[in-house]
Coordinates of C-alpha atoms in Angstrom, one line a residue:
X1 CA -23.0 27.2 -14.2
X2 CA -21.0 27.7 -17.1
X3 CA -17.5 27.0 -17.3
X4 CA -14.0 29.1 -18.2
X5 CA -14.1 27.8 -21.9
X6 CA -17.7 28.6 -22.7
X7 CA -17.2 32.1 -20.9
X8 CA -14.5 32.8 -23.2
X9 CA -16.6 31.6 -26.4
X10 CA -19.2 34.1 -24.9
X11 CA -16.7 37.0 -24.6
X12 CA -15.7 36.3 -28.5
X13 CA -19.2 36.5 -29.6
X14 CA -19.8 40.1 -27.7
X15 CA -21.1 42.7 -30.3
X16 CA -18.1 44.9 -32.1
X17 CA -18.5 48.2 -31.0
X18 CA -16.2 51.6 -31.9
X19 CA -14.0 53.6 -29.1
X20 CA -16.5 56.6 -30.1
X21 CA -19.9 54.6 -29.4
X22 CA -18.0 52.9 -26.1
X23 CA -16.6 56.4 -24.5
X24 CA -18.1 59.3 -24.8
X25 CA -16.8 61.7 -21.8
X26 CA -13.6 59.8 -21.0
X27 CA -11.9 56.6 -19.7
X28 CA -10.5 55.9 -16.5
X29 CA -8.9 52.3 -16.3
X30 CA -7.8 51.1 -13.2
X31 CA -5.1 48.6 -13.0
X32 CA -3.9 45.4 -11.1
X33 CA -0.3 46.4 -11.7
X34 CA 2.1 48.3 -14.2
X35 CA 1.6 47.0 -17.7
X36 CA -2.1 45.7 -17.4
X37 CA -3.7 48.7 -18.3
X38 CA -1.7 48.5 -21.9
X39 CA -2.5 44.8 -22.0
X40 CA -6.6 45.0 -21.5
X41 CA -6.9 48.6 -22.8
X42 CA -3.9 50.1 -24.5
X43 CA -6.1 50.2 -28.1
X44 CA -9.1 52.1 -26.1
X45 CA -6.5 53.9 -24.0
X46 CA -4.9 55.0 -27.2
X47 CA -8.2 55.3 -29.5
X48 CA -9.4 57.9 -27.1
X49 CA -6.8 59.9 -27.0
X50 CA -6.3 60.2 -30.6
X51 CA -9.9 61.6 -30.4
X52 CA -9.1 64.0 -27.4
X53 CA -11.0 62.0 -25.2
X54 CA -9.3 62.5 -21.3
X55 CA -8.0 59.3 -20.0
X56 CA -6.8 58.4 -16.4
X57 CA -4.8 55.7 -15.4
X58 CA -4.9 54.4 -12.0
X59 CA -1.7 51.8 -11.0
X60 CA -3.5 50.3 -7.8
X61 CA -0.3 47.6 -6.8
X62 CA 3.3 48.8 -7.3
X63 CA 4.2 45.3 -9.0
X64 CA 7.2 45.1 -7.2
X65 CA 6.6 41.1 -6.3
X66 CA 7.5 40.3 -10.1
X67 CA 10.8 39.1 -9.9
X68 CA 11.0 38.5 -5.7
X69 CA 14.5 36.7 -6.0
X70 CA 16.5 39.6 -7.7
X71 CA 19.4 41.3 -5.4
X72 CA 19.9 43.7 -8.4
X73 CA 16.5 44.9 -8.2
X74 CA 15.1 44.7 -4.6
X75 CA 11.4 45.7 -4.1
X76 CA 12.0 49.4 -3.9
X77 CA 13.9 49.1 -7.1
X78 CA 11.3 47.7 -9.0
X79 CA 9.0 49.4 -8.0
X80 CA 10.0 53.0 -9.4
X81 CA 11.4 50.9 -12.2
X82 CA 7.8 49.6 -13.1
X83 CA 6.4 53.2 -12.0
X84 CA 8.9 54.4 -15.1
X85 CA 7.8 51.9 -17.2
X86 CA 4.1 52.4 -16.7
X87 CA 4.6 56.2 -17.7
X88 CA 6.8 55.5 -20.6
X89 CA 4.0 53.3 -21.6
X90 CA 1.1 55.8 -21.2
X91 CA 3.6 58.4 -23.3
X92 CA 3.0 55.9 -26.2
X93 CA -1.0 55.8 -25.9
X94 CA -0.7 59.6 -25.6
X95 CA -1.3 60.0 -22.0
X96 CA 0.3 62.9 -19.8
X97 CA 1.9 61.7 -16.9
X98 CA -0.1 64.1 -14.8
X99 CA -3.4 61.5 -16.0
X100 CA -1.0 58.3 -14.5
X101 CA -1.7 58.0 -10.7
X102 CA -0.2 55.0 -8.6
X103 CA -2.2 54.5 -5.6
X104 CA 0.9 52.1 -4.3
X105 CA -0.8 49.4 -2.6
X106 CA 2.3 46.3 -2.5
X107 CA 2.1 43.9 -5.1
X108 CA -0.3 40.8 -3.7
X109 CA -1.4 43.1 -0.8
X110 CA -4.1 45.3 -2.4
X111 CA -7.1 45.4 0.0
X112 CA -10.5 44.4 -0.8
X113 CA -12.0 45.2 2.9
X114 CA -12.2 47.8 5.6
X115 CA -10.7 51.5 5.9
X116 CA -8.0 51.2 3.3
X117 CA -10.3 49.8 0.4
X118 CA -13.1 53.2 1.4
X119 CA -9.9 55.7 1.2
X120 CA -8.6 54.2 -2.2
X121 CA -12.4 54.1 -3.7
X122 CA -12.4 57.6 -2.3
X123 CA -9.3 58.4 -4.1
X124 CA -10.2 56.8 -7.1
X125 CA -13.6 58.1 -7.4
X126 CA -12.1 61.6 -7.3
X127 CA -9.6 61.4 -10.1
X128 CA -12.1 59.8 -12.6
X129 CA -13.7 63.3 -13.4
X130 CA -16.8 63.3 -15.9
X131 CA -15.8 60.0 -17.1
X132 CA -18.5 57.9 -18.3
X133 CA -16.5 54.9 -18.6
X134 CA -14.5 53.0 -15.9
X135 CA -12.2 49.8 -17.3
X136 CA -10.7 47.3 -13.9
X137 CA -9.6 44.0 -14.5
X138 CA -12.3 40.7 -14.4
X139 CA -13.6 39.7 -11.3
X140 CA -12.3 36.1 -12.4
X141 CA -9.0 36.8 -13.3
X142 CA -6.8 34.4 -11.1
X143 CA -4.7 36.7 -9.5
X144 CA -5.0 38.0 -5.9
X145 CA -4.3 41.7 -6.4
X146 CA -7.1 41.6 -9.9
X147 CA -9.8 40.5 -7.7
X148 CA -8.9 42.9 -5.1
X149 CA -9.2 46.0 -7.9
X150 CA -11.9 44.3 -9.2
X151 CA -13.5 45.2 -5.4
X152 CA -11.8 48.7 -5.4
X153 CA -13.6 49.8 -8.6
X154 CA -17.0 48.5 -7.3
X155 CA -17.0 50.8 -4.4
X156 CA -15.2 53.9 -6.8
X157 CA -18.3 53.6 -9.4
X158 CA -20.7 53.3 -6.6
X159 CA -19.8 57.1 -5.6
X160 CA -19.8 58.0 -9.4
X161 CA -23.4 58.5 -10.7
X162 CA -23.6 58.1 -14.3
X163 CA -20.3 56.0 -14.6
X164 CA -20.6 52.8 -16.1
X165 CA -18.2 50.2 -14.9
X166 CA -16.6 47.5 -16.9
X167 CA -14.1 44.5 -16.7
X168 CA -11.4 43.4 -19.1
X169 CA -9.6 39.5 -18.5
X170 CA -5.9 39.5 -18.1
X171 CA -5.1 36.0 -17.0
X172 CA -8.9 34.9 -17.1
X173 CA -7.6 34.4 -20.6
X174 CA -5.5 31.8 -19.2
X175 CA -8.0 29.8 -17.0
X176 CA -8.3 26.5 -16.9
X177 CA -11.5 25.9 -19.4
X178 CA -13.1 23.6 -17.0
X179 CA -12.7 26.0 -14.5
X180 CA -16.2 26.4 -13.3
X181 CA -17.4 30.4 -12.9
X182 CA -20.5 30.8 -10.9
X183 CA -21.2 34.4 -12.6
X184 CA -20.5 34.1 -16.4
X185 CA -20.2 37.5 -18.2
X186 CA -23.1 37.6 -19.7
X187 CA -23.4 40.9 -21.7
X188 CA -20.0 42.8 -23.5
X189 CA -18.7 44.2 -26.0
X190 CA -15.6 44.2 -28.3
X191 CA -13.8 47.2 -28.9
X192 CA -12.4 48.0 -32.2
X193 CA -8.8 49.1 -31.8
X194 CA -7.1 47.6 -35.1
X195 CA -5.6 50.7 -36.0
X196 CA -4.2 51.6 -32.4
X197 CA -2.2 48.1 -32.4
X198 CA 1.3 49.3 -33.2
X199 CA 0.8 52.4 -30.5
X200 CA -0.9 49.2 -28.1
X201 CA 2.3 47.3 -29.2
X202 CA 4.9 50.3 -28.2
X203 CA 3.2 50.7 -25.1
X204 CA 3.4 47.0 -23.7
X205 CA 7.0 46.9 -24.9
X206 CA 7.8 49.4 -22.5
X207 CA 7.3 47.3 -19.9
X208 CA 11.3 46.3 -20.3
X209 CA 11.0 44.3 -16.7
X210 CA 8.2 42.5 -18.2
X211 CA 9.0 41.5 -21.5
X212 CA 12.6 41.5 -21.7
X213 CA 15.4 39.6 -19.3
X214 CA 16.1 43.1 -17.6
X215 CA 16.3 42.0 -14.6
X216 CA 18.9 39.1 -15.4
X217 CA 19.4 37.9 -11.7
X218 CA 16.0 36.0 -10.9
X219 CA 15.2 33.5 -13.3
X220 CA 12.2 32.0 -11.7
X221 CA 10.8 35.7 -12.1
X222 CA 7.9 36.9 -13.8
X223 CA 8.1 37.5 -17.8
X224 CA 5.4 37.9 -20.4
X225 CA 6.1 35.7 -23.1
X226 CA 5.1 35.1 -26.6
X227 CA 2.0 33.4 -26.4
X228 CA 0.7 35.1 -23.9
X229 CA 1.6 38.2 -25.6
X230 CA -0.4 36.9 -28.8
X231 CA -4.0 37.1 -26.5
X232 CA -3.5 40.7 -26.4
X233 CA -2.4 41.5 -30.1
X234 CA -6.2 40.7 -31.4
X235 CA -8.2 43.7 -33.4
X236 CA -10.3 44.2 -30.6
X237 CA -10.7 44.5 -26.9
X238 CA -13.1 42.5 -24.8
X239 CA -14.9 44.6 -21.9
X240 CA -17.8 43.1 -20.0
X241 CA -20.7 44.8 -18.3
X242 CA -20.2 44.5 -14.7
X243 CA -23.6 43.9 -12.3
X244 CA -21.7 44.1 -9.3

């Protein structure tokens, strides 16, 4: 069984590959909550699009549980704030908004069983087109509402012939490197997006409620901070092969 640290050696010795050789018919990434998809995928998001490649972006959460204490910005709030941020964001990576869907799940309350998970695989199966590519966060990412999309995009590709399906770490980057994983990633690649940082950059900044003190009334709320920013500012972008 290999643990969290030799994973992440793994994922940093996956073969470089180009945005052109990764997707060839177009992208859809699905995403925990507003702001992952430019975390794990705003250089392919945006390398793609440079190349007129069609992108989706599916929201599956409405990331309204990131600052849970704040009167100023109560759940309902926050959550067309963060649906205004996650289109600003997809502006910069030269997505339409018609190509952002939010499937509006609440934050830490995405399903990963029963009817609700077949209608959202459903729904997400149908607005990935001819896509050959679909991008969901790790299976090991410690975070309730990741593992649950993780789930969600299984059952979408399963209804997509042709698709290949793929996972990007969030706050698997983060894991504790003893952490024990009992299915290591064991094939990937890394995505070539040096020249799509600054638009990767733009596109995570406009995440205000995430990366600034916007919301000024709940200090024990959620805020990305420098260091954590850092594991996403790197000249590539780690995807591994998913064998559901």
């Amino acid at each position: 069984m290999m643990n969290a640290a030799s994973a992440l050696r793994a994922m940093d010795e996956f073969p470089l590959a180009t945005p052109h050789d990764f997707v060839r018919r177009g992208l859809v990434v699905v995403a925990p909550h507003p702001d992952d998809e430019s975390l794990g995928c705003g250089g392919l998001i945006s390398a793609c699009r440079a190349e007129g490649v069609p992108v989706a972006i599916i929201i599956v959460s409405d990331g309204a549980g990131s600052h849970p204490n704040s009167q100023l910005f109560p759940p309902s709030r926050l959550a067309a704030l963060r649906c205004e941020e996650a289109i600003e964001a997809a502006r910069h990576l030269g997505v339409a908004c018609r190509d952002v869907h939010f499937l509006d799940f609440p934050d830490r309350h995405v399903p990963s069983s029963g009817p609700e998970l077949r209608r959202a695989a459903n729904r997400v199966a149908a607005l990935s087109g001819q896509a050959d590519v679909m991008a969901v966060s790790w299976r090991h990412d410690p975070h309730c509402d990741h593992q649950a999309s993780y789930v969600l995009a299984v059952a979408a590709a399963s209804l997509l012939p042709g698709l290949t399906l793929w996972e990007y770490p969030i706050w698997g980057l983060t894991l504790d490197p003893l952490s024990p994983l009992p299915d290591p990633p064991c094939a990937g690649v890394r995505v070539l997006i040096e020249e799509h940082l600054p638009t990767k950059r733009q596109a995570i900044a406009a995440h205000l409620s995430q990366t600034t003190n916007l919301v000024p009334d709940d200090p024990h709320g959620f805020r990305l901070t420098a260091p954590m920013l850092a594991l996403f500012g790197t000249p590539w972008e780690i995807f591994i092969r998913s064998d559901p």
